[in-house]
Coordinates of C-alpha atoms in Angstrom, one line a residue:
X1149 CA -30.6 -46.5 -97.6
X1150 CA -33.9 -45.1 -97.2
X1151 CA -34.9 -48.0 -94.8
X1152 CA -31.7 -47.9 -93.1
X1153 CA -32.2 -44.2 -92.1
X1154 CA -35.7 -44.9 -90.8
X1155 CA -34.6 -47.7 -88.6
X1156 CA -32.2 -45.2 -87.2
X1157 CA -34.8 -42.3 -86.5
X1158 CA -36.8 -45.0 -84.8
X1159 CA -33.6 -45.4 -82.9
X1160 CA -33.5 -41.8 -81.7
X1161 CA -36.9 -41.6 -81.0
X1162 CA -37.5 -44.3 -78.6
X1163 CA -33.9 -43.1 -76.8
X1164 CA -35.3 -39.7 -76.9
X1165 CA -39.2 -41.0 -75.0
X1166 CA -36.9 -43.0 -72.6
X1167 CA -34.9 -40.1 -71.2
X1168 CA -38.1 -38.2 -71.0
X1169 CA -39.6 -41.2 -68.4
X1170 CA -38.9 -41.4 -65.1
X1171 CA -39.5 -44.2 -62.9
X1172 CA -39.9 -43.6 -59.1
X1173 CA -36.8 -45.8 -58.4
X1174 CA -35.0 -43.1 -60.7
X1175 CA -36.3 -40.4 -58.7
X1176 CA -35.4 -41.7 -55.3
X1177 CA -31.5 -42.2 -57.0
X1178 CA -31.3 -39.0 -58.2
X1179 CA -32.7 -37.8 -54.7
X1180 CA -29.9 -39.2 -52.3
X1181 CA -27.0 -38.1 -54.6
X1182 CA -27.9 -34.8 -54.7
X1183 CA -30.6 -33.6 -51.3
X1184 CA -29.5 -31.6 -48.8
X1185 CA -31.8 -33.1 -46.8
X1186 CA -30.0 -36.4 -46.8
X1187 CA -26.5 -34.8 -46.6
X1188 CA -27.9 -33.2 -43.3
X1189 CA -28.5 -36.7 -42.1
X1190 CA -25.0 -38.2 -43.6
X1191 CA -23.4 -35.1 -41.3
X1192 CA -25.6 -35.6 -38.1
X1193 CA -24.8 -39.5 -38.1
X1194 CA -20.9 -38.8 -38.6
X1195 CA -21.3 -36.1 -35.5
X1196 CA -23.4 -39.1 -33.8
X1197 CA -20.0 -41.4 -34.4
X1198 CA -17.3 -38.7 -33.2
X1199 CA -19.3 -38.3 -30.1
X1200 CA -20.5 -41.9 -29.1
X1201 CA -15.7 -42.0 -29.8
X1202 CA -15.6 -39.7 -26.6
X1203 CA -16.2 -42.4 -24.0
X1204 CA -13.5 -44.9 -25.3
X1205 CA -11.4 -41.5 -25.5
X1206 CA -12.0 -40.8 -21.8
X1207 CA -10.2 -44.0 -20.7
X1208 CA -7.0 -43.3 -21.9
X1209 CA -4.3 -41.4 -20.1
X1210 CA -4.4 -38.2 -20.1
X1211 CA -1.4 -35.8 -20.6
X1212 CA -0.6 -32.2 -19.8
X1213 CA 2.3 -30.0 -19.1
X1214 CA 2.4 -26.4 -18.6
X1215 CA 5.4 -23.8 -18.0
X1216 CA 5.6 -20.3 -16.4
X1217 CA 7.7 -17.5 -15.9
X1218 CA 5.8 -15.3 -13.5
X1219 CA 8.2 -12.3 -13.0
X1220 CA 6.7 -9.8 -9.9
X1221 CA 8.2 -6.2 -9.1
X1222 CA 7.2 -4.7 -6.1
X1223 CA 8.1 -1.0 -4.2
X1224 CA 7.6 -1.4 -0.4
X1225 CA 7.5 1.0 2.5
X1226 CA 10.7 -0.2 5.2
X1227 CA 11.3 1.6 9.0
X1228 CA 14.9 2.1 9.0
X1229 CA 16.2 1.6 12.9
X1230 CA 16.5 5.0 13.1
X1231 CA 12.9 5.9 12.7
X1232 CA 13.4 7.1 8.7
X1233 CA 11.5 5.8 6.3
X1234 CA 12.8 4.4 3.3
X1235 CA 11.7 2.7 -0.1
X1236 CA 12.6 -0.7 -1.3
X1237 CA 12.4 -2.0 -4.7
X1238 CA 12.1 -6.0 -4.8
X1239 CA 12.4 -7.9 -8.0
X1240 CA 11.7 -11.7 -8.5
X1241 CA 11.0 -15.0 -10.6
X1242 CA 9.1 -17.6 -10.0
X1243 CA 9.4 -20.1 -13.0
X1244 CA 7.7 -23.5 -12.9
X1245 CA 7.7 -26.7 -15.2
X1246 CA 4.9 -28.7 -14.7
X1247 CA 4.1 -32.5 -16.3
X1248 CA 0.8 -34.6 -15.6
X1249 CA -0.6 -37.9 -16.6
X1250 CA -4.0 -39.0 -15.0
X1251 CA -5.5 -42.0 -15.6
X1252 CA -9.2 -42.9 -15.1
X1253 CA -10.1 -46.8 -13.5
X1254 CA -13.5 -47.7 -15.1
X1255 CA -13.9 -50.6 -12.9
X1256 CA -14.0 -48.3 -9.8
X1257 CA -14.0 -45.0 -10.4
X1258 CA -11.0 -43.8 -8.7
X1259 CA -8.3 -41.6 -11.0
X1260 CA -4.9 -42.5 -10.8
X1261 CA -1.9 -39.3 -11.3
X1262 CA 1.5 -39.0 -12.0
X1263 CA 2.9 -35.2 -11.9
X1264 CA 6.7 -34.2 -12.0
X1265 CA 7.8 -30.7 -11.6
X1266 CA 10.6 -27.8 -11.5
X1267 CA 10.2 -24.6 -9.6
X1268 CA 12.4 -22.3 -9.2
X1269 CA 12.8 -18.6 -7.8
X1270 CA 14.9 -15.5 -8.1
X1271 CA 15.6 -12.6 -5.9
X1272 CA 17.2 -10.2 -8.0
X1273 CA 17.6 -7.7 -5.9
X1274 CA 19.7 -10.0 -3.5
X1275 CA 21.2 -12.4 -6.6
X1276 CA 19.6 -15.4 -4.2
X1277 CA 18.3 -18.6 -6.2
X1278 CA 16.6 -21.5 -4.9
X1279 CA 15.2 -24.9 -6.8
X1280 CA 13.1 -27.2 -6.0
X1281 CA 11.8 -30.4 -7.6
X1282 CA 9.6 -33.0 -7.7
X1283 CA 10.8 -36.0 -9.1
X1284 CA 7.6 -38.1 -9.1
X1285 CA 4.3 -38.3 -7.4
X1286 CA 2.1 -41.1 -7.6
X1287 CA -1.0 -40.4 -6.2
X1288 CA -4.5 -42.3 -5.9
X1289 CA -7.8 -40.8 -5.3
X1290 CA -11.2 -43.3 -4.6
X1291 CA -14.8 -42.4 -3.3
X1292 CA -15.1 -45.7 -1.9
X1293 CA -18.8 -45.7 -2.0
X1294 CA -19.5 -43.0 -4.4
X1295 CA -21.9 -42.5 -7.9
X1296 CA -19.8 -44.3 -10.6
X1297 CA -20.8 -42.6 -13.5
X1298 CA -18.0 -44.8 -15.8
X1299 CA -20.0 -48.0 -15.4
X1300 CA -23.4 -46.2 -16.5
X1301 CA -21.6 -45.2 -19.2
X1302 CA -19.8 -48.1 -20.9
X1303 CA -23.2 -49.5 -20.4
X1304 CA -25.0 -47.0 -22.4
X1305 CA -22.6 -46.3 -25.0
X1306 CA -22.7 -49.0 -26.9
X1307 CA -26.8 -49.1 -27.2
X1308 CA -26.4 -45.4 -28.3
X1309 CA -23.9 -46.3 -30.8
X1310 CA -26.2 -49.1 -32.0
X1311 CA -29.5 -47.0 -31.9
X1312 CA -27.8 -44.3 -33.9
X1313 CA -27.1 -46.8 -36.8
X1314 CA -30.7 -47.6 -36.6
X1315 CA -32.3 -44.2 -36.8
X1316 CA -29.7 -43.2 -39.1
X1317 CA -31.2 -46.3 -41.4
X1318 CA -34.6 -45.2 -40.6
X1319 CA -34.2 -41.3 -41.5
X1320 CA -33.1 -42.6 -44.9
X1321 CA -36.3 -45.1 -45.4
X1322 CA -38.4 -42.1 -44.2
X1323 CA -36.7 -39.8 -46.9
X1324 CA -37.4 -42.7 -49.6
X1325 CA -41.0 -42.6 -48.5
X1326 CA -41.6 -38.7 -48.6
X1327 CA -39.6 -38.7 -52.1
X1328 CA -42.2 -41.3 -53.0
X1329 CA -45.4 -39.9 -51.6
X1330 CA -44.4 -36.5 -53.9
X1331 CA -43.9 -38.8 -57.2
X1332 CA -47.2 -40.8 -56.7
X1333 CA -49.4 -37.8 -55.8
X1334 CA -47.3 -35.7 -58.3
X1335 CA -47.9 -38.5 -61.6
X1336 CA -51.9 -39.0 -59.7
X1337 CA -52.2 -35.0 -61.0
X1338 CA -50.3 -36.5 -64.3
X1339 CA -53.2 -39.0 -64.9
X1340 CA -55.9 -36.8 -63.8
X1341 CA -54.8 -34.8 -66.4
X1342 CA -54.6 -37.1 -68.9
X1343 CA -57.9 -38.4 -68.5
X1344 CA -59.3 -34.5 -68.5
X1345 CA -57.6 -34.7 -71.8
X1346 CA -59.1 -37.6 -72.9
X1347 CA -62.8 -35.9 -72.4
X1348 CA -62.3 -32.9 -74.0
X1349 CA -61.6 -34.4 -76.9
X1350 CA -64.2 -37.0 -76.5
X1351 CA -66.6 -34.0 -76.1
X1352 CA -65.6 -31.5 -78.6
X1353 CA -66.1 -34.5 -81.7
X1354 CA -70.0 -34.6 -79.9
X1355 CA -70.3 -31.2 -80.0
X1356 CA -69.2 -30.7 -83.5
X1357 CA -71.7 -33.8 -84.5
X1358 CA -74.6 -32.0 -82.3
X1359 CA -74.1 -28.5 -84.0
X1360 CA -74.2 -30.0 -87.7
X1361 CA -77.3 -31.4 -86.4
X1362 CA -78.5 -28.8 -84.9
X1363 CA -78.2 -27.0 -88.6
X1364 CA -80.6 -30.2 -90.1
X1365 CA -82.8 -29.8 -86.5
X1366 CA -82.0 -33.0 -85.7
X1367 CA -81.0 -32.4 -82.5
X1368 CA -82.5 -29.5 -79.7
X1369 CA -80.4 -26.0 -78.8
X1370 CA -79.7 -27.1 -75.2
X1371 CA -78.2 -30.4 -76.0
X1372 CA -76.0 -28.1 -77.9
X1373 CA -75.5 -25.5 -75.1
X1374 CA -75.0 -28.5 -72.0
X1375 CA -72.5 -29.8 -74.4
X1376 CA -70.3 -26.1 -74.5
X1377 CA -70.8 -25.8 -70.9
X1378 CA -69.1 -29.5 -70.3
X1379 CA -66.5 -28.6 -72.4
X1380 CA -65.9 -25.4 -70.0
X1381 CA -65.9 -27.3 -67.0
X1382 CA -63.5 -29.6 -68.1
X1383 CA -61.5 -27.1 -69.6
X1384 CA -61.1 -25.3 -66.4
X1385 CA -60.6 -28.6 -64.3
X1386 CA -57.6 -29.3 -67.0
X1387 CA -56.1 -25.9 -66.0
X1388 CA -56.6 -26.7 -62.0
X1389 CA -54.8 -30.0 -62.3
X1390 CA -52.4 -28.8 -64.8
X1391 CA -51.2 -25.8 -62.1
X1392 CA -51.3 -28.6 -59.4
X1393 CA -49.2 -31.0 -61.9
X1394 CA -46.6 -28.6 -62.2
X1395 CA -46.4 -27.4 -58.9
X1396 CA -45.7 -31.1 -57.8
X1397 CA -43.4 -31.4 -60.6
X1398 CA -41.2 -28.4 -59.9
X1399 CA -41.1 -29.6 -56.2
X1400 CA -39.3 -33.1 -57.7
X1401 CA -36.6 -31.1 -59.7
X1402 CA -36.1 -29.0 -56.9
X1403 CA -35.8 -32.5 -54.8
X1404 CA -33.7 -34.5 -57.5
X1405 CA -31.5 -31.2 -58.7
X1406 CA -32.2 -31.2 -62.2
X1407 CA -33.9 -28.3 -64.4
X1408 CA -35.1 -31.4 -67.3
X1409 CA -38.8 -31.6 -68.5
X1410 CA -39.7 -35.8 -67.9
X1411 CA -42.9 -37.8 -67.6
X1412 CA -43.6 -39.6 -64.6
X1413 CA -44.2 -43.5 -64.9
X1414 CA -47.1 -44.8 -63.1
X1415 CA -46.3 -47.4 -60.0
X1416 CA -47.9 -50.6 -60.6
X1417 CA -49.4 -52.8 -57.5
X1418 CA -47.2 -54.1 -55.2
X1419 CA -47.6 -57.6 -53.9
X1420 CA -45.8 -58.8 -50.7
X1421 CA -46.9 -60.9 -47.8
X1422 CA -47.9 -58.9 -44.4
X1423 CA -47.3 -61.7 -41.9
X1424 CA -48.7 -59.7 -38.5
X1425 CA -46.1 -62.0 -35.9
X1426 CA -42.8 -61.4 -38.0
X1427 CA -43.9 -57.4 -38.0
X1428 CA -44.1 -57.3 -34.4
X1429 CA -40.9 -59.5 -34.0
X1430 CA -39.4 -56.5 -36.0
X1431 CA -40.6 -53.4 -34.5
X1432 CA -39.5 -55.1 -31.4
X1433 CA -36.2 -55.7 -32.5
X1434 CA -35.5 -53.0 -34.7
X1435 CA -35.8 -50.7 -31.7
X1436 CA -38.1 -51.0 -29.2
X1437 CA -36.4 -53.1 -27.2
X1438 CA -33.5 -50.6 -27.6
X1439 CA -35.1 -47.5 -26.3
X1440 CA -36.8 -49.6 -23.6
X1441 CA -33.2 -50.5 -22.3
X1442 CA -31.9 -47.2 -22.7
X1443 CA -34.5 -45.6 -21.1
X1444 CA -34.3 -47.6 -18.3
X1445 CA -30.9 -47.8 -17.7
X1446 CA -30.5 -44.0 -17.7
X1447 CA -33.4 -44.2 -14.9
X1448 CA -31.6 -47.0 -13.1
X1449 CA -28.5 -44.4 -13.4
X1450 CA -29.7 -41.7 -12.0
X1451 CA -31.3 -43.3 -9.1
X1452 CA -28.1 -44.6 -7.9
X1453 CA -26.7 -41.3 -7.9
X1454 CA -29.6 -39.4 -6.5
X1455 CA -29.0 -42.6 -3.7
X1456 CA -25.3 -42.0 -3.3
X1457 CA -25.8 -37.7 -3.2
X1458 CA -27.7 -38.6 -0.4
X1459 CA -25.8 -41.0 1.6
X1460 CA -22.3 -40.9 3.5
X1461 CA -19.7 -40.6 1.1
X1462 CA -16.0 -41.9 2.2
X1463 CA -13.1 -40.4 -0.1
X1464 CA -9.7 -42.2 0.2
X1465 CA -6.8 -40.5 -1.3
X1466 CA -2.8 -42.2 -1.1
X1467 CA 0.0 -42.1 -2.7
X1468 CA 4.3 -41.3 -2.7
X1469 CA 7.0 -39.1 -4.2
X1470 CA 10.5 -38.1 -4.4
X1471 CA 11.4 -34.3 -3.9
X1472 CA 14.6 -32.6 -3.5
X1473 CA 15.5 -28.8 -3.2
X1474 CA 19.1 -26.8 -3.7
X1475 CA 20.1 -23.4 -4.1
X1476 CA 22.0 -24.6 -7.4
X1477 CA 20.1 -26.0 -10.4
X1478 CA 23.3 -28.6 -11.1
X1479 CA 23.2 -30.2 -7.4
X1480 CA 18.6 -30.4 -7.6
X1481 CA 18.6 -34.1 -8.4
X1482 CA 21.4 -35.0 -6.2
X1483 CA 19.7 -36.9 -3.4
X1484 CA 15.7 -36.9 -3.0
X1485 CA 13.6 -37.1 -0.1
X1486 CA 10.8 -39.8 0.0
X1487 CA 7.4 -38.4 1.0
X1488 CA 3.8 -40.6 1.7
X1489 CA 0.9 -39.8 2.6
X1490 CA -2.6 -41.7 3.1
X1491 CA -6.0 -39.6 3.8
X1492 CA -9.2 -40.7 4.4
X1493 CA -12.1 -38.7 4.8
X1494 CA -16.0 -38.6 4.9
X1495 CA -19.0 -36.3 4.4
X1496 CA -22.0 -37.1 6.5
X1497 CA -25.3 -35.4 5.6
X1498 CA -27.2 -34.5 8.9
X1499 CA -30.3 -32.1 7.9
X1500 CA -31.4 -31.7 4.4
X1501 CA -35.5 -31.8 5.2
X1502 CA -36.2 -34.7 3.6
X1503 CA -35.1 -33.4 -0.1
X1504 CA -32.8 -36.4 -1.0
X1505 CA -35.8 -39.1 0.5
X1506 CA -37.7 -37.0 -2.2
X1507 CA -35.0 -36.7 -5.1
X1508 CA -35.0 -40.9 -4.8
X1509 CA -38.6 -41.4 -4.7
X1510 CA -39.1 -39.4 -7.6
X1511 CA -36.3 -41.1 -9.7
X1512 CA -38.4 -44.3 -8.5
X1513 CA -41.8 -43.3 -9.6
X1514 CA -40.4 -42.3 -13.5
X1515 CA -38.9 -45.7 -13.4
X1516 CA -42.2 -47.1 -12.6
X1517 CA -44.1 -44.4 -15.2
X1518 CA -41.2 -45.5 -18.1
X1519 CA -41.9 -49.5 -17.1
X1520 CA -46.0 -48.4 -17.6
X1521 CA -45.6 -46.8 -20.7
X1522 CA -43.6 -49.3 -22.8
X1523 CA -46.3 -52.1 -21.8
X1524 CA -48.7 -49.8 -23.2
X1525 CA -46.9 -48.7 -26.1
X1526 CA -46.6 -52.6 -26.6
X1527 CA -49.8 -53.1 -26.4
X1528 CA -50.6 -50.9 -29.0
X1529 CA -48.5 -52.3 -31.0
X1530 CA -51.1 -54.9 -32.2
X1531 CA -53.5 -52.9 -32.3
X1532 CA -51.4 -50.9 -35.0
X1533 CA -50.7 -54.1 -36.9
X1534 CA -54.3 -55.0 -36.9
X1535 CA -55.0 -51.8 -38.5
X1536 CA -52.1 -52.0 -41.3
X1537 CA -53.4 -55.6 -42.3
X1538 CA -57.0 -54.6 -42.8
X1539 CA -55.5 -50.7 -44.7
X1540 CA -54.0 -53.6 -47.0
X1541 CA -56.9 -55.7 -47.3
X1542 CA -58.8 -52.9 -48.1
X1543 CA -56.3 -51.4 -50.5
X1544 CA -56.1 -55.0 -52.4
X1545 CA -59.8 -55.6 -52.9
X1546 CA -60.7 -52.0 -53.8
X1547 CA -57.4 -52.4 -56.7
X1548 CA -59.3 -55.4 -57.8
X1549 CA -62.9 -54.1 -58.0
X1550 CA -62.0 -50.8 -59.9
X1551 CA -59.8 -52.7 -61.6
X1552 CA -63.2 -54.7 -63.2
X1553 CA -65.1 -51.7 -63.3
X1554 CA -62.6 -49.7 -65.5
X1555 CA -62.7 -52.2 -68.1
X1556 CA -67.0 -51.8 -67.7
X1557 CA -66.3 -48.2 -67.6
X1558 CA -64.4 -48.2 -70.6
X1559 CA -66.8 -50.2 -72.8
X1560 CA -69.3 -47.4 -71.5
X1561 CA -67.9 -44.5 -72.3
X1562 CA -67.5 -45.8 -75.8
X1563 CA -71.5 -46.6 -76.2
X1564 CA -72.7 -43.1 -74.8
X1565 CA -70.5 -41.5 -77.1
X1566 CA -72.3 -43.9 -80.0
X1567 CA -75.8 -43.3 -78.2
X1568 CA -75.6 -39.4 -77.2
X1569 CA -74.8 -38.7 -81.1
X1570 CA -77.9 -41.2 -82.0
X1571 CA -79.5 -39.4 -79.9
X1572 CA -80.3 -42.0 -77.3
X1573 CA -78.9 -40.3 -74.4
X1574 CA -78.7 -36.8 -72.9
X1575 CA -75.2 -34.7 -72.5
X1576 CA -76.5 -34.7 -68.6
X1577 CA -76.3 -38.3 -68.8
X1578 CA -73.2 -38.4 -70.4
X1579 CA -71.5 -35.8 -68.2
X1580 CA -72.3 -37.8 -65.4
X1581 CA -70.7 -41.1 -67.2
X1582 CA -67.3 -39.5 -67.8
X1583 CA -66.9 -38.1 -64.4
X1584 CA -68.1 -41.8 -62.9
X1585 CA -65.3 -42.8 -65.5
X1586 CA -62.9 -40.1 -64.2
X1587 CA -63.1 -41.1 -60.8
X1588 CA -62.9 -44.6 -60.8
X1589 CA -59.7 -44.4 -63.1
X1590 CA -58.2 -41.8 -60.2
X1591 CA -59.1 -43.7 -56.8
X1592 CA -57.4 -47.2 -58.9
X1593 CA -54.2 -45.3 -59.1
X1594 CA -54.4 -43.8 -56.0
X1595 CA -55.3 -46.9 -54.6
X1596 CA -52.3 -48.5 -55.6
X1597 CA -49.9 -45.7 -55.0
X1598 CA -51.2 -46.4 -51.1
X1599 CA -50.4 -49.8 -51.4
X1600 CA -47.1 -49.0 -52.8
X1601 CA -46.4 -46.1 -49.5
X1602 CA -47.7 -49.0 -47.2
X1603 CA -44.9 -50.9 -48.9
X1604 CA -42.5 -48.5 -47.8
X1605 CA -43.7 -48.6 -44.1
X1606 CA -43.6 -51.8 -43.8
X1607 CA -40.0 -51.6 -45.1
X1608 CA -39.1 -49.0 -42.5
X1609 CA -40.3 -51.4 -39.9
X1610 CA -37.9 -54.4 -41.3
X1611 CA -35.4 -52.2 -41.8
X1612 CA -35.0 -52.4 -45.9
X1613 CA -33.6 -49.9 -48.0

């Protein structure tokens, strides 16, 4: 029974250390369910897809009707025959029924309309009605050689749609990687602290040995004295990184939404394969050539219209309908009367000093500027990925040489603690071991949480989540 119950404290304890740990892949979970941050971005990329809807929305028929019943009462001022003057009160009602469908032509531009309506007015004063109605009117309305901003459009709205999906993709990598930098900075305080503990400890067991020797005067009052003043220092460094620990700490809860004391988990190093040629293929891919094509076609776009502005324009208008009027609403759609008509008609700009040669040669030279600055942002490119492949090469070999020269560190530290209390060595030389110790323990980890962020970007680049 007795072994039985042990096995099950065990139990509890290890479940109990487990919840207490958390892993950076933990953190970033806990992150996306519950950030505001990353609900901002789930709400602007929903916006993002409503509006990219309103072009496919704009080529469908559009439909309106509208009714009225203006009534109008007016006093006027009539010369009777015989030279009096006399007052007149007039009273009437102008009702109308409207109903309009319009349809947009992407292909050219023109607009297409139907319209029907019923009018009719009322002289009160005189008990007079007359109706009128139109039946149907088809009409068509075309700038034969004017800006057609509907091509631009379904051009550009389908790059937009697809460079939202990216950024949206790439707001959330970028949120991974600032959840991430705060853990790895936030567990480096952890370890820092950690190790401060570690030397405290270390150096209160010398100075207990040193004052019982001091007692026997086998040992000198300032070894003594160096060795309290150590312990201070490294007592007020534990407080500094503690405050800095918890500030880091509290910033995760606030992050992850949970009030629950944990332990952060050190990252371990990262290996992956940094091929320079598939990089570039990506950040090419994954949006370059996007905003390069965007860019330019809202360039190209605008110098056709600044070209058009300036130009003759020739508007043609056409279309037909059947109308009728009676003085009695039963007899209004009795027999209709056709109706046509055709219009043409142009606008010629004679004067305007020059200002639409200069609109286009403007819209020309940022075409050119946009053209210039994507080869040079390509160009820097490399230059970029050159610099990430040597960060990495740097980052692996200085993981691997403090890597060796913990484990010489480590053997160290155990023989000045062995030599300061034999007296060999000096607290002065000993101080200086453990910070030597200290350090190289911190810039490993540090080293590797880089390599792990670099990690990240280079996920950004390819896209992986």
């Amino acid at each position: 029974m007795e072994k039985f119950l042990n096995i099950v404290f065990i139990l509890i304890t290890v479940k109990v250390c487990s919840q207490n740990v958390m892993t950076i892949e933990k953190v970033n979970e806990l992150f996306f369910l519950n950030s505001y941050e990353f609900k901002i971005i789930e709400n602007n990329f929903s916006q993002q897809n409503i509006e990219a809807d309103f072009y496919n929305l704009s080529l469908l028929p559009k439909i309106t009707s509208s009714i009225n019943f203006p009534y109008q009462r007016s006093i006027s001022e009539v010369i009777q025959s015989d030279g009096s003057q006399r007052f007149i009160e007039r009273n009437f009602l102008n009702s109308t029924i409207n109903f309009d469908i319009s349809q947009v032509v992407p292909l050219t531009g023109g607009t297409i309309n139907f319209s029907s309506s019923i009018n009719g007015a009322r002289d009160f004063n005189n008990n007079v009605s007359n109706f009128s109605s139109n039946w149907a009117n088809i009409s068509y309305n075309q700038t034969v050689n004017g800006y057609n901003n509907l091509k631009w459009n379904k051009k550009l709205n389908f790059l937009i749609i697809k460079k939202d999906s990216l950024n949206y993709l790439k707001e959330k990598i970028k949120l991974k990687y600032e959840i991430s930098k705060i853990y790895v900075d936030t567990q480096l305080q952890q370890l820092k602290t950690d190790k401060i503990a570690e030397n405290i400890k270390k150096t209160k067991s010398i100075l207990f040995e040193l004052e019982e020797k001091l007692k026997f005067g086998r040992t000198i009052k300032l070894e003594v004295e160096q060795t309290k003043m150590t312990l201070k220092q490294l007592n007020r460094q534990i407080e500094i990184s503690k405050g800095e620990y918890s500030a880091g700490l509290q910033l995760l809860k606030r992050k992850i939404g949970t009030d629950l004391d944990f332990e952060l988990q050190p990252v371990t190093q990262e290996e992956f394969v940094f091929n320079k040629k598939d990089l570039k293929s990506s950040i090419i891919n994954n949006g370059f050539d996007l905003d390069k094509t965007i860019k330019l076609l809202q360039i190209e776009s605008n110098i056709e219209k600044v070209k058009k502005e300036g130009a003759i324009s020739i508007n043609l208008q056409m279309g037909m309908g059947l109308n009728s009027t009676s003085d009695e609403l039963k007899f209004l759609y009795d027999t209709p009367s056709q109706s046509q008509f055709f219009s043409i008609g142009t606008k010629i700009p004679i004067i305007d000093w020059g200002v639409s040669k200069k609109k286009y040669t403007i819209a020309c030279l940022e075409k050119s500027k946009a053209e210039l600055e994507f080869l040079q942002n390509e160009g820097e490119i490399d230059e970029d990925l050159d610099n990430m492949s040597n960060y990495k090469s740097s980052l692996v070999f200085q993981i691997q040489s403090l890597k060796e020269q913990i484990l010489i560190s480590n053997n160290i530290d155990e023989m000045f603690v062995d030599l300061l209390k034999n007296g060999r060595k000096t607290i002065a030389e000993y101080k200086s071991q453990i910070a030597e110790s200290f350090n190289i323990t911190v810039e490993h980890q540090k080293a590797v949480n880089d390599l792990y962020l670099l990690k990240l970007k280079i996920n950004e680049i390819n896209l992986i989540f």
